[in-house]
Coordinates of C-alpha atoms in Angstrom, one line a residue:
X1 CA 0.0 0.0 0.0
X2 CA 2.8 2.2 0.9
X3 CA 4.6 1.8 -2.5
X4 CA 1.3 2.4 -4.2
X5 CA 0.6 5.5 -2.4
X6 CA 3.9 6.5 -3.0
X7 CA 3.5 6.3 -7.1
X8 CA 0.6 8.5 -6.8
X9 CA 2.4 10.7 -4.9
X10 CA 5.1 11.0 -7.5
X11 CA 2.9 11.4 -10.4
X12 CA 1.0 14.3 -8.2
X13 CA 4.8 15.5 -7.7
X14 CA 5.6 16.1 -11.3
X15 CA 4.6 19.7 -11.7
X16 CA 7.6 20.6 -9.5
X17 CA 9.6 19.6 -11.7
X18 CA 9.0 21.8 -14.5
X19 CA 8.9 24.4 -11.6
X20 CA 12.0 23.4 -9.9
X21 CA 14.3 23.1 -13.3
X22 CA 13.0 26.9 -14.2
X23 CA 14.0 28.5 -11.2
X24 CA 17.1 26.4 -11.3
X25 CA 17.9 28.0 -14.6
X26 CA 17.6 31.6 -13.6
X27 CA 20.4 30.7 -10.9
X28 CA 20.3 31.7 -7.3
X29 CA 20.5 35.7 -7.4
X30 CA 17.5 35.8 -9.8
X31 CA 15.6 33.5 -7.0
X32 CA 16.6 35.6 -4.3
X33 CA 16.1 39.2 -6.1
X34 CA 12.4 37.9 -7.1
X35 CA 12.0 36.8 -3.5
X36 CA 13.0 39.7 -2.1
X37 CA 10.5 41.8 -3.6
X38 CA 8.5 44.1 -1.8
X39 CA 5.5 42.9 -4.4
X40 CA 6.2 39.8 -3.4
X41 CA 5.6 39.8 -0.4
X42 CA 2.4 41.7 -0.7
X43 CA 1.4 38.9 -2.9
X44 CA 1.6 36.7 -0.1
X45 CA 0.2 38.6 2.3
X46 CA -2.9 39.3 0.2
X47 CA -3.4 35.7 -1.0
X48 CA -2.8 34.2 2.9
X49 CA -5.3 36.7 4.5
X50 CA -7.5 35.8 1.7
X51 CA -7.5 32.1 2.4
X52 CA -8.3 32.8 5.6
X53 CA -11.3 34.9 5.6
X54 CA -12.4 32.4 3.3
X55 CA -11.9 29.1 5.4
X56 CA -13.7 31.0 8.0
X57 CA -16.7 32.2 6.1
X58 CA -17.3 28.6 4.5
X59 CA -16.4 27.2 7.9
X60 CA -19.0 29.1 9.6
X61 CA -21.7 29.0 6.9
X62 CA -20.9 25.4 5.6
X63 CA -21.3 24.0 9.5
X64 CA -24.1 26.1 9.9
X65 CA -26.0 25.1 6.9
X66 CA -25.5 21.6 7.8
X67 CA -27.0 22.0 10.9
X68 CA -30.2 23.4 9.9
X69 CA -30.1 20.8 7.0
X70 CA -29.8 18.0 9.1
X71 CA -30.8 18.9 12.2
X72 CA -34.1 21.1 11.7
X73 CA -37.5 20.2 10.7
X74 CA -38.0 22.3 7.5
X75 CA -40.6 22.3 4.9
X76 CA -39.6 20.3 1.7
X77 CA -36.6 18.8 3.3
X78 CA -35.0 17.4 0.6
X79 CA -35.1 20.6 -1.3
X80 CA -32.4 22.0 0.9
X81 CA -30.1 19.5 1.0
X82 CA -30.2 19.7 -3.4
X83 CA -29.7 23.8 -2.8
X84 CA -27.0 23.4 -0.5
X85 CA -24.7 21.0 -3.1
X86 CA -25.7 22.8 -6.2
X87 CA -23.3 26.0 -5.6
X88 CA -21.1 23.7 -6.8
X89 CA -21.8 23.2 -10.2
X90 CA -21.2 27.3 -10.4
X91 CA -17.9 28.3 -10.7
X92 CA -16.5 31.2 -9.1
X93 CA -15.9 33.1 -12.0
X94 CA -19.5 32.9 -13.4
X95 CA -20.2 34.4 -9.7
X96 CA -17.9 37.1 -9.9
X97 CA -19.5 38.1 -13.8
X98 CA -22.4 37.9 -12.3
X99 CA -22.2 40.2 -9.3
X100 CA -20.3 43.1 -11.8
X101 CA -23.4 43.0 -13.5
X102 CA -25.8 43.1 -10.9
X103 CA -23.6 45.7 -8.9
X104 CA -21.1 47.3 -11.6
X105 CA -17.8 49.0 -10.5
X106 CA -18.0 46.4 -7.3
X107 CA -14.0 45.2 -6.6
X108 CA -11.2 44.5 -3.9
X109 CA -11.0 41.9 -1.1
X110 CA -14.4 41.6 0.6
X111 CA -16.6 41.3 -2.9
X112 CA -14.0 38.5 -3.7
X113 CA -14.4 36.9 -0.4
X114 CA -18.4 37.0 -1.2
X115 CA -17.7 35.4 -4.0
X116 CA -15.7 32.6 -2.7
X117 CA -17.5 31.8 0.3
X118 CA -20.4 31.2 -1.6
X119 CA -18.7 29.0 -4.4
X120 CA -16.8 26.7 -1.4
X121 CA -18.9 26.9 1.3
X122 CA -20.3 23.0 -0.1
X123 CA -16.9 22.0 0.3
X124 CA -17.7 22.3 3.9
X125 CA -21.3 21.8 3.8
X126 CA -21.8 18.1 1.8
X127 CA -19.3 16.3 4.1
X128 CA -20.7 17.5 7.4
X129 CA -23.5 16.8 6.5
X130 CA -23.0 13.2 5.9
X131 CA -20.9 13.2 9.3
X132 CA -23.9 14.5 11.0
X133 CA -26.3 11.6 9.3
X134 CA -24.2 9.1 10.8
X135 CA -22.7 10.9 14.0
X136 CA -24.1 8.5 17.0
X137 CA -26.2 10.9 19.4
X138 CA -26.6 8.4 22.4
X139 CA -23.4 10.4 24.1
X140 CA -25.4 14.1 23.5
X141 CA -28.5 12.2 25.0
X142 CA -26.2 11.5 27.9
X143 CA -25.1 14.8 28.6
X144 CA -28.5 16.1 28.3
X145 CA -29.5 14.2 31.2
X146 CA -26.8 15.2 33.1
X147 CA -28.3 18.9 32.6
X148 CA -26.4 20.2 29.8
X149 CA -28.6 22.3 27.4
X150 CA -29.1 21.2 24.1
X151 CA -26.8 23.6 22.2
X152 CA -23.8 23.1 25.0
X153 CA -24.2 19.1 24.5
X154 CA -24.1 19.4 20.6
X155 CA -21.2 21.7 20.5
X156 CA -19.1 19.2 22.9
X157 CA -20.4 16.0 21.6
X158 CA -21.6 16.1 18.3
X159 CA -19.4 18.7 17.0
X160 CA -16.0 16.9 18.0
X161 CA -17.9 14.3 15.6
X162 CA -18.3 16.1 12.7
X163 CA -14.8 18.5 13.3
X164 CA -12.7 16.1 11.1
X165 CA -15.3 15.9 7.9
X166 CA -15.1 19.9 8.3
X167 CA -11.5 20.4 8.3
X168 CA -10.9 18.2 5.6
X169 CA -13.3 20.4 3.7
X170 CA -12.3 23.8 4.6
X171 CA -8.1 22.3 3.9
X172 CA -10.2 21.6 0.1
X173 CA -11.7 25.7 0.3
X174 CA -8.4 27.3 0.8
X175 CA -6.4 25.0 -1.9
X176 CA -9.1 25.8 -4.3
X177 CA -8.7 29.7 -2.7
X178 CA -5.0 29.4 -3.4
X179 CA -5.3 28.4 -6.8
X180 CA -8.4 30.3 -8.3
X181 CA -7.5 32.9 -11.1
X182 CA -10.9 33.9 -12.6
X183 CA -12.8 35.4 -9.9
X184 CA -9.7 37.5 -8.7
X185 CA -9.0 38.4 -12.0
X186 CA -12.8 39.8 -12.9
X187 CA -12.9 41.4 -8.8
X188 CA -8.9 43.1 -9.7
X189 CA -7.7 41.6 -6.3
X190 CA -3.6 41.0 -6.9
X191 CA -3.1 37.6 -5.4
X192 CA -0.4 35.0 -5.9
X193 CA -2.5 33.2 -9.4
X194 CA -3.0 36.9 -11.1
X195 CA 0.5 37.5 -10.4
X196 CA 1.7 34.4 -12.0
X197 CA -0.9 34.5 -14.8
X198 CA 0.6 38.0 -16.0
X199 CA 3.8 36.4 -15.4
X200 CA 3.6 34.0 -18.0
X201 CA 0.7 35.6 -20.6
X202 CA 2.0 38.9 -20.4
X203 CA 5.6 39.6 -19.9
X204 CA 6.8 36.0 -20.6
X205 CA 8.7 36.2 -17.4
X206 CA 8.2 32.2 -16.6
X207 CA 11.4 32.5 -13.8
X208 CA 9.6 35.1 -11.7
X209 CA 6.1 33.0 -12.3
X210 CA 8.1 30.0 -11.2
X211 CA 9.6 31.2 -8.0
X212 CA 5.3 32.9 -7.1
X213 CA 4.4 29.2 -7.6
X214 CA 7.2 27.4 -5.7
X215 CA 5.7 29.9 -3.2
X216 CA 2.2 29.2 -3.4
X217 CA 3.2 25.3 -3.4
X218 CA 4.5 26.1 0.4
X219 CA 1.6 27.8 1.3
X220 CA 0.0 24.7 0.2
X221 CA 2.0 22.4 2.0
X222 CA 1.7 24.5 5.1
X223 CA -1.7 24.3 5.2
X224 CA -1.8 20.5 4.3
X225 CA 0.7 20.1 7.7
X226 CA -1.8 22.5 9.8
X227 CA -5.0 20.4 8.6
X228 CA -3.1 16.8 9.6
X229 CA -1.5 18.2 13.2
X230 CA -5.4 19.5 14.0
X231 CA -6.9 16.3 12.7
X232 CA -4.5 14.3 14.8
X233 CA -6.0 15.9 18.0
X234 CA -9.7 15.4 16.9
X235 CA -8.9 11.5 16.1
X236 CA -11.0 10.3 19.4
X237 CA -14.0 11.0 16.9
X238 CA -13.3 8.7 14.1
X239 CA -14.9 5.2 13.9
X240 CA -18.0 5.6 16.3
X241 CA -20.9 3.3 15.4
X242 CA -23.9 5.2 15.7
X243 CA -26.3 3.8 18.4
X244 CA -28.6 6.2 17.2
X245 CA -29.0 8.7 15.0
X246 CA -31.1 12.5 15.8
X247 CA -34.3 13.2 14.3
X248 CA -34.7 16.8 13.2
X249 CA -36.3 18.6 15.6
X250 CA -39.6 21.3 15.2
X251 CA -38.7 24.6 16.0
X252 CA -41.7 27.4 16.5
X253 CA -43.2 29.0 13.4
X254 CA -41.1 31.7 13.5
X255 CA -38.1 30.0 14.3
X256 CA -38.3 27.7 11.0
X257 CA -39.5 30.7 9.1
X258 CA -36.0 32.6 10.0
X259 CA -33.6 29.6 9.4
X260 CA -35.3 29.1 5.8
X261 CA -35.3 32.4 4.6
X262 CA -31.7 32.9 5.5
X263 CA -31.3 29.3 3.7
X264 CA -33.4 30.8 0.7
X265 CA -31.2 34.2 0.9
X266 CA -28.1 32.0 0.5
X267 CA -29.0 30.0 -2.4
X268 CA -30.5 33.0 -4.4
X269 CA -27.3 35.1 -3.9
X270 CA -25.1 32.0 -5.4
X271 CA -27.8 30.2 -7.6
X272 CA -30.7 32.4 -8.9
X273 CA -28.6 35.5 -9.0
X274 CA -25.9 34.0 -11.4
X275 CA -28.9 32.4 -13.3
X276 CA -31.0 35.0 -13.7
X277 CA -28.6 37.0 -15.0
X278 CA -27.2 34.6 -17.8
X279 CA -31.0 34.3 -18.5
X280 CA -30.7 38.1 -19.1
X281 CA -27.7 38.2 -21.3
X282 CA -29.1 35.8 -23.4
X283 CA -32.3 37.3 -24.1
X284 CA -30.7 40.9 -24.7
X285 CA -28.5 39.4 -27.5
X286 CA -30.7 38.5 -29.6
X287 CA -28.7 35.8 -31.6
X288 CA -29.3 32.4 -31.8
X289 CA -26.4 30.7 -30.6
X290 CA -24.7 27.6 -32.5
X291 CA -26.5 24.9 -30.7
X292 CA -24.6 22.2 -32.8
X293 CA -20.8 23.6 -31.4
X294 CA -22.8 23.6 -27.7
X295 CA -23.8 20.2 -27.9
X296 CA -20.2 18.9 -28.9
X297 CA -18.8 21.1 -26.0
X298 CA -20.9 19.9 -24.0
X299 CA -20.6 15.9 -24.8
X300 CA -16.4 16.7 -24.3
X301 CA -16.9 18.4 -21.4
X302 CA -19.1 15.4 -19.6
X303 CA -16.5 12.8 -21.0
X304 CA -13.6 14.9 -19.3
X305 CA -15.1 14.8 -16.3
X306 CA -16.4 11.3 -15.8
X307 CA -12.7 10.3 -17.3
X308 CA -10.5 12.6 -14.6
X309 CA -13.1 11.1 -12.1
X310 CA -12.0 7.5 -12.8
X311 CA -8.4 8.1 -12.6
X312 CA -8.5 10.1 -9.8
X313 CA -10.4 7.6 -7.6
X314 CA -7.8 4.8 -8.8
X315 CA -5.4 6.8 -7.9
X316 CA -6.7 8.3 -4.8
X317 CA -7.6 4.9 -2.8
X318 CA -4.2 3.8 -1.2
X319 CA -3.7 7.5 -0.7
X320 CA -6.6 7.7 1.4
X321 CA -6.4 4.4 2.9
X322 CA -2.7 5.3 3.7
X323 CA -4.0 8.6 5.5
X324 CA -7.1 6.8 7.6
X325 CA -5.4 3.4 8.7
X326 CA -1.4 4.0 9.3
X327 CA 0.6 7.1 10.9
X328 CA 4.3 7.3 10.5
X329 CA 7.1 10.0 8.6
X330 CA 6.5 8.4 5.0
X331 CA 3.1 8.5 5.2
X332 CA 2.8 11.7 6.1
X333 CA 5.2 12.8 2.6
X334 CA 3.0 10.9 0.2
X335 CA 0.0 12.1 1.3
X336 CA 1.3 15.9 1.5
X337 CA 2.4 15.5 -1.6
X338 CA -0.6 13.9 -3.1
X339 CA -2.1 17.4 -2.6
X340 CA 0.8 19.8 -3.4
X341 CA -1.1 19.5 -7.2
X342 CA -4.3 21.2 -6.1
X343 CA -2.3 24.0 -4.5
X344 CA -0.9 25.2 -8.0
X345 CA -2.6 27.4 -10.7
X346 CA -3.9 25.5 -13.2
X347 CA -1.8 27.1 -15.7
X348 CA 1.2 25.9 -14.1
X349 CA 0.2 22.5 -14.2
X350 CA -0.5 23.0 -17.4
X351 CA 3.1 24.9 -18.9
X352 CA 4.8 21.6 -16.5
X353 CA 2.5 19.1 -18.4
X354 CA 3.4 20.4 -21.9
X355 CA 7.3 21.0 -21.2
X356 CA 6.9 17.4 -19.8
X357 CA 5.1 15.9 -22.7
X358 CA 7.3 17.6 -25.1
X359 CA 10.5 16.6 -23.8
X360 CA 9.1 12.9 -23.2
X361 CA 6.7 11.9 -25.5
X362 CA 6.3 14.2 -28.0
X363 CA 3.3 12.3 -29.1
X364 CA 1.0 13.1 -26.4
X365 CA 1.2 16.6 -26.6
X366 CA -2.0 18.0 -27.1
X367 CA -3.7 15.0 -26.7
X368 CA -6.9 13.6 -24.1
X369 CA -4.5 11.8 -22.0
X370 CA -2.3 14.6 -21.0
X371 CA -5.7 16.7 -20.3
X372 CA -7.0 14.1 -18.2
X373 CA -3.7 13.6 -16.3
X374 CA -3.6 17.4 -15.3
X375 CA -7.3 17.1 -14.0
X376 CA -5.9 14.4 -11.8
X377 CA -3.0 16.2 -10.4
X378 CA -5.2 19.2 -9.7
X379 CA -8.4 17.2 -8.1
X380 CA -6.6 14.6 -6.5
X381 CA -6.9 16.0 -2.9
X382 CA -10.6 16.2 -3.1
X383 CA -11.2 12.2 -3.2
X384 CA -8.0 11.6 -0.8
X385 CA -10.1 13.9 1.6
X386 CA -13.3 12.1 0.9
X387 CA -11.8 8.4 1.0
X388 CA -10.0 9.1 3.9
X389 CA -13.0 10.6 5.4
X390 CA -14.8 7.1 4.4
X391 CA -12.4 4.6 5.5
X392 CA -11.8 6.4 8.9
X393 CA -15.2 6.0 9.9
X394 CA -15.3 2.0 9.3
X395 CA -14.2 0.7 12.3
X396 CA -11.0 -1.4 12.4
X397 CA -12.7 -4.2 15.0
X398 CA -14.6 -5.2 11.7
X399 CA -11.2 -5.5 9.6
X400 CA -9.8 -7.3 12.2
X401 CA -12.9 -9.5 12.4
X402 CA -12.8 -10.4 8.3
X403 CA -8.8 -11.0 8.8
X404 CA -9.2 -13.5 11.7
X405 CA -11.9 -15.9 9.4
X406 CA -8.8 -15.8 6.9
X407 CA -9.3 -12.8 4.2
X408 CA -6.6 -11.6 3.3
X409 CA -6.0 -8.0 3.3
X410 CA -6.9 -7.3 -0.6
X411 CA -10.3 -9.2 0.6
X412 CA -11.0 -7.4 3.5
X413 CA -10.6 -4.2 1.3
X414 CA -13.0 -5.4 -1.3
X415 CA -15.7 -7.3 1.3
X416 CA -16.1 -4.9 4.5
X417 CA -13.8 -1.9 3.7
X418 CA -14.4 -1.3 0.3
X419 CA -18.1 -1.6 1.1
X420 CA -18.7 0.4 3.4
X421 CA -16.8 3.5 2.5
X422 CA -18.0 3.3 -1.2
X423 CA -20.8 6.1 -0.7
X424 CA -17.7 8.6 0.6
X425 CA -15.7 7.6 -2.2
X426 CA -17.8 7.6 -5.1
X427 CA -19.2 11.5 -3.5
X428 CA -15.6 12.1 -4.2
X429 CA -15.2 11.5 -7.7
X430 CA -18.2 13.8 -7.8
X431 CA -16.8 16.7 -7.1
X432 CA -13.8 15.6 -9.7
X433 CA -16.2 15.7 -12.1
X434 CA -18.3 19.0 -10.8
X435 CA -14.8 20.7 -10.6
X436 CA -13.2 19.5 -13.8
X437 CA -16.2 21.0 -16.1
X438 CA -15.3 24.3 -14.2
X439 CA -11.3 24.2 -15.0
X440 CA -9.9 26.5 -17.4
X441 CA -6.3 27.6 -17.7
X442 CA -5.0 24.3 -17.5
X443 CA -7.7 23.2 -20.4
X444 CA -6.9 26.2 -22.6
X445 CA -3.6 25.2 -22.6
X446 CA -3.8 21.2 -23.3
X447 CA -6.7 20.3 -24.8
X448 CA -6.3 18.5 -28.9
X449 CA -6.5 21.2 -31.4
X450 CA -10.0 21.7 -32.7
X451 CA -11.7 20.2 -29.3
X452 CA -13.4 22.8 -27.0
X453 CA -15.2 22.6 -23.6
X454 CA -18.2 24.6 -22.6
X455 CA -15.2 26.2 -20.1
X456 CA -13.2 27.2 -23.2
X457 CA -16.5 28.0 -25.3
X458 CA -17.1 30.6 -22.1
X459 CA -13.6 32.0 -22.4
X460 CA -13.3 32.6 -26.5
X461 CA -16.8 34.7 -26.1
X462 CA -15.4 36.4 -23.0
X463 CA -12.2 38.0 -23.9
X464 CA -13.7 38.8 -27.3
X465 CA -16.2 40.8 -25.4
X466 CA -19.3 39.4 -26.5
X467 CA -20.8 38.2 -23.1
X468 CA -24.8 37.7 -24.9
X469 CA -22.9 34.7 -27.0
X470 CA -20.8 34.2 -24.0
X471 CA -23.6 33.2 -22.0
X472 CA -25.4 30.3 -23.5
X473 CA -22.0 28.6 -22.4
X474 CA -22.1 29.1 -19.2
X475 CA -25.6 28.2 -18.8
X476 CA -25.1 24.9 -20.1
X477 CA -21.5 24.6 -18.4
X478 CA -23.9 25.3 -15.2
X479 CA -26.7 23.0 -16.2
X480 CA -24.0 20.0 -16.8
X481 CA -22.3 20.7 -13.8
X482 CA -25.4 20.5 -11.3
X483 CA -26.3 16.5 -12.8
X484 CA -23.3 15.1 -10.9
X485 CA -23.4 18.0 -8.0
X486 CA -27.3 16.3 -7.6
X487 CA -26.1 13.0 -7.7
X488 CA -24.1 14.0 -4.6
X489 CA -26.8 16.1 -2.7
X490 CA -28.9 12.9 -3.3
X491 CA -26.2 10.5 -2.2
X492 CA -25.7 12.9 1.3
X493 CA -29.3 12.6 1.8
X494 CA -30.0 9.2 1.6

């Protein structure tokens, strides 16, 4: 398992390379003279205080969400728990056009933070949620009769229950924070991706872009090391059988009436308000777009996904199982590692993917392979984080139960581990597939000549200027994104 985990690890690896052999190029002064810029450092102090107002606002909203999801009788309950996964199919950028044209001249660090928290805040929200469906609420009952009140016995039973699921989530919000470029490019905020974006498309300078993202790959690192040494500490609250599980409980009219309007207010500022303006720029051009080109953007854009999904899940299992089951140095590498990929800009990935490909195998350049592969190194961390959420809460007495009747350890996997953490792992290669649909720098830079994505189809019309025949794209790209992100509300709820 180890050396498996390992492999992955070194394939997730690879984009260092292309960003270790051009820094290494420019020779140390270069490196130190780019480091030692005052912009860079205000790079990194915008991008850090960024990720952190972001990991708190989805913290804070995703937990709470869940908690009136799960835990609150509400009209049409099943309704909420699709709204609170569908932000997911809308990307960030689509968010950001959106809010320009509902509020023009709107900019800066706290319209981008808007923006974010709502497009990550399921991140937090889908796997607490599951946690709190299976989180085992005989201990709460117990310190209710000892005559703790019902909010005080949630927050010190339940919630040390459900702490893991959210931290592996928010560690997914600020990696996706680190490496977004569209929404802080539309909202003019200068964080470490627009830096390195101009770096590369505008001055050509790929040193200086090199060193910003050998610099954004220790941020990510950092915050994969924060997210394990806090996890460590919460590990009392993995692998509880539930003796029972909570009903939601009825509060008073006005009570139910206040938590579903603010749920309501929520999904109209990140669903109905991107919608309805797409809707608007659609009907005010006046064209009729080229549904035949849609439809074949659209068919590549579903196969992408369900393709980088596959891999990613193959390649994310002994990761994940490495994580849940086994502590030690090594482990700890591959699995920091495994994520180092989703820290990176797209773009990067993408320049390290073709200087690799070129340099290799010439023949793969520009090909669906290569494509698929960078979708893996970018998404990987989501379905390590949801596998590892999965296989920690199977208990090991069961494992230990299968290996005694003489299974051996493949056949435990696929008869009691395997089982039972299916449902976490297949909601992972969800979100690879909500999330690939979205990606766009690394696409525009590796997908076959003559093949385009509703992502790309989105781009073409935007930095043309002509958002009316820009916007059928992103419908559909929003449309095709919210089957899978169903799927996964679906599979929470059930």
């Amino acid at each position: 398992m180890l050396a498996a985990g390992a492999a992955v690890a070194a394939l997730a690896a690879l984009p260092l390379v292309y960003l270790v052999v051009r820094a290494g190029q420019a020779g140390g002064d270069r490196v130190v003279d780019v480091l030692t810029r005052p912009r860079t450092w205000e790079l990194a102090l915008n991008t850090v205080l960024l990720v952190v107002a972001v990991c708190l606002g989805c913290l804070v909203l995703g937990v709470a969400t869940a908690v009136a999801v799960a835990r609150v009788r509400l009209p049409a309950p099943g309704l909420w728990w699709v709204l609170a996964s569908l932000p997911l199919a809308m990307p960030s950028y689509i968010t950001a056009f959106a809010w320009l044209a509902a509020w023009p001249g709107i900019d800066g660090f706290w319209p981008l933070v808007g923006v974010m928290v709502l497009a990550c805040t399921p991140y937090v929200t889908i796997p607490v949620l599951a946690a709190l469906r299976l989180a085992d609420t005989g201990p709460e009952d117990v310190a209710r009769t000892l005559g703790r009140g019902p909010v005080a016995a949630f927050t010190t039973v339940t919630l040390p229950q459900v702490l893991p699921a959210a931290l592996a989530g928010s560690l997914l919000v600020a990696l996706y924070t680190l490496s977004d470029f569209g929404a802080p490019a539309l909202l003019r905020f200068p964080a470490f991706t627009w830096a390195i974006h101009s770096s590369y498309t505008g001055s050509l300078d790929r040193v200086t872009a090199a060193v910003l993202a050998l610099l954004l790959t220790v941020l990510a690192l950092a915050l994969v090391l924060a997210e394990r040494r806090v996890r460590r500490r919460t590990s009392t609250a993995r692998a509880v059988v539930a003796t029972r599980r909570a009903e939601p409980v009825s509060l008073t009219p006005l009570g139910t009436g206040v938590v579903a309007t603010v749920l309501a207010a929520v999904a109209a500022l990140s669903l109905l308000l991107p919608l309805g303006v797409l809707a608007g720029r659609i009907l005010r051009a006046g064209s009729t777009p080229d549904w035949a080109d849609l439809a074949r953007s659209t068919v590549t854009t579903l196969a992408l996904g369900a393709a980088a999904a596959a891999l990613v899940v193959v390649l994310a299992v002994p990761v994940g199982v490495l994580a849940a089951r086994y502590r030690g140095r090594a482990v700890g590498v591959v699995e920091s590692l495994a994520y180092l990929g989703h820290g990176l800009p797209g773009i990067v990935v993408g320049l390290s993917l073709v200087f690799l490909s070129l340099g290799l195998v010439p023949e793969l350049y520009q090909t669906a392979p290569v494509l698929v592969f960078a979708y893996a190194v970018l998404f990987l961390p989501k379905a390590i984080g949801a596998t590892r959420a999965a296989v920690e809460r199977v208990p090991t007495s069961v494992e230990e139960v299968s290996r005694t009747l003489g299974r051996s350890a493949l056949g435990t996997w696929f008869s009691v581990t395997g089982r039972q953490a299916w449902p976490g792992i297949a909601a992972g290669g969800l979100l690879v597939t909500v999330t690939t649909m979205k990606e766009l720098p690394a696409t525009l830079m590796l997908r076959p000549i003559g093949i385009d994505t509703l992502a790309t189809d989105l781009w073409q019309h935007t930095s043309l200027g002509t958002y009316g025949a820009a916007a059928p794209a992103a419908l559909l790209l929003v449309l095709a994104a919210s089957v899978p992100a169903w799927f996964l509300s679906e599979r929470g709820r059930r």
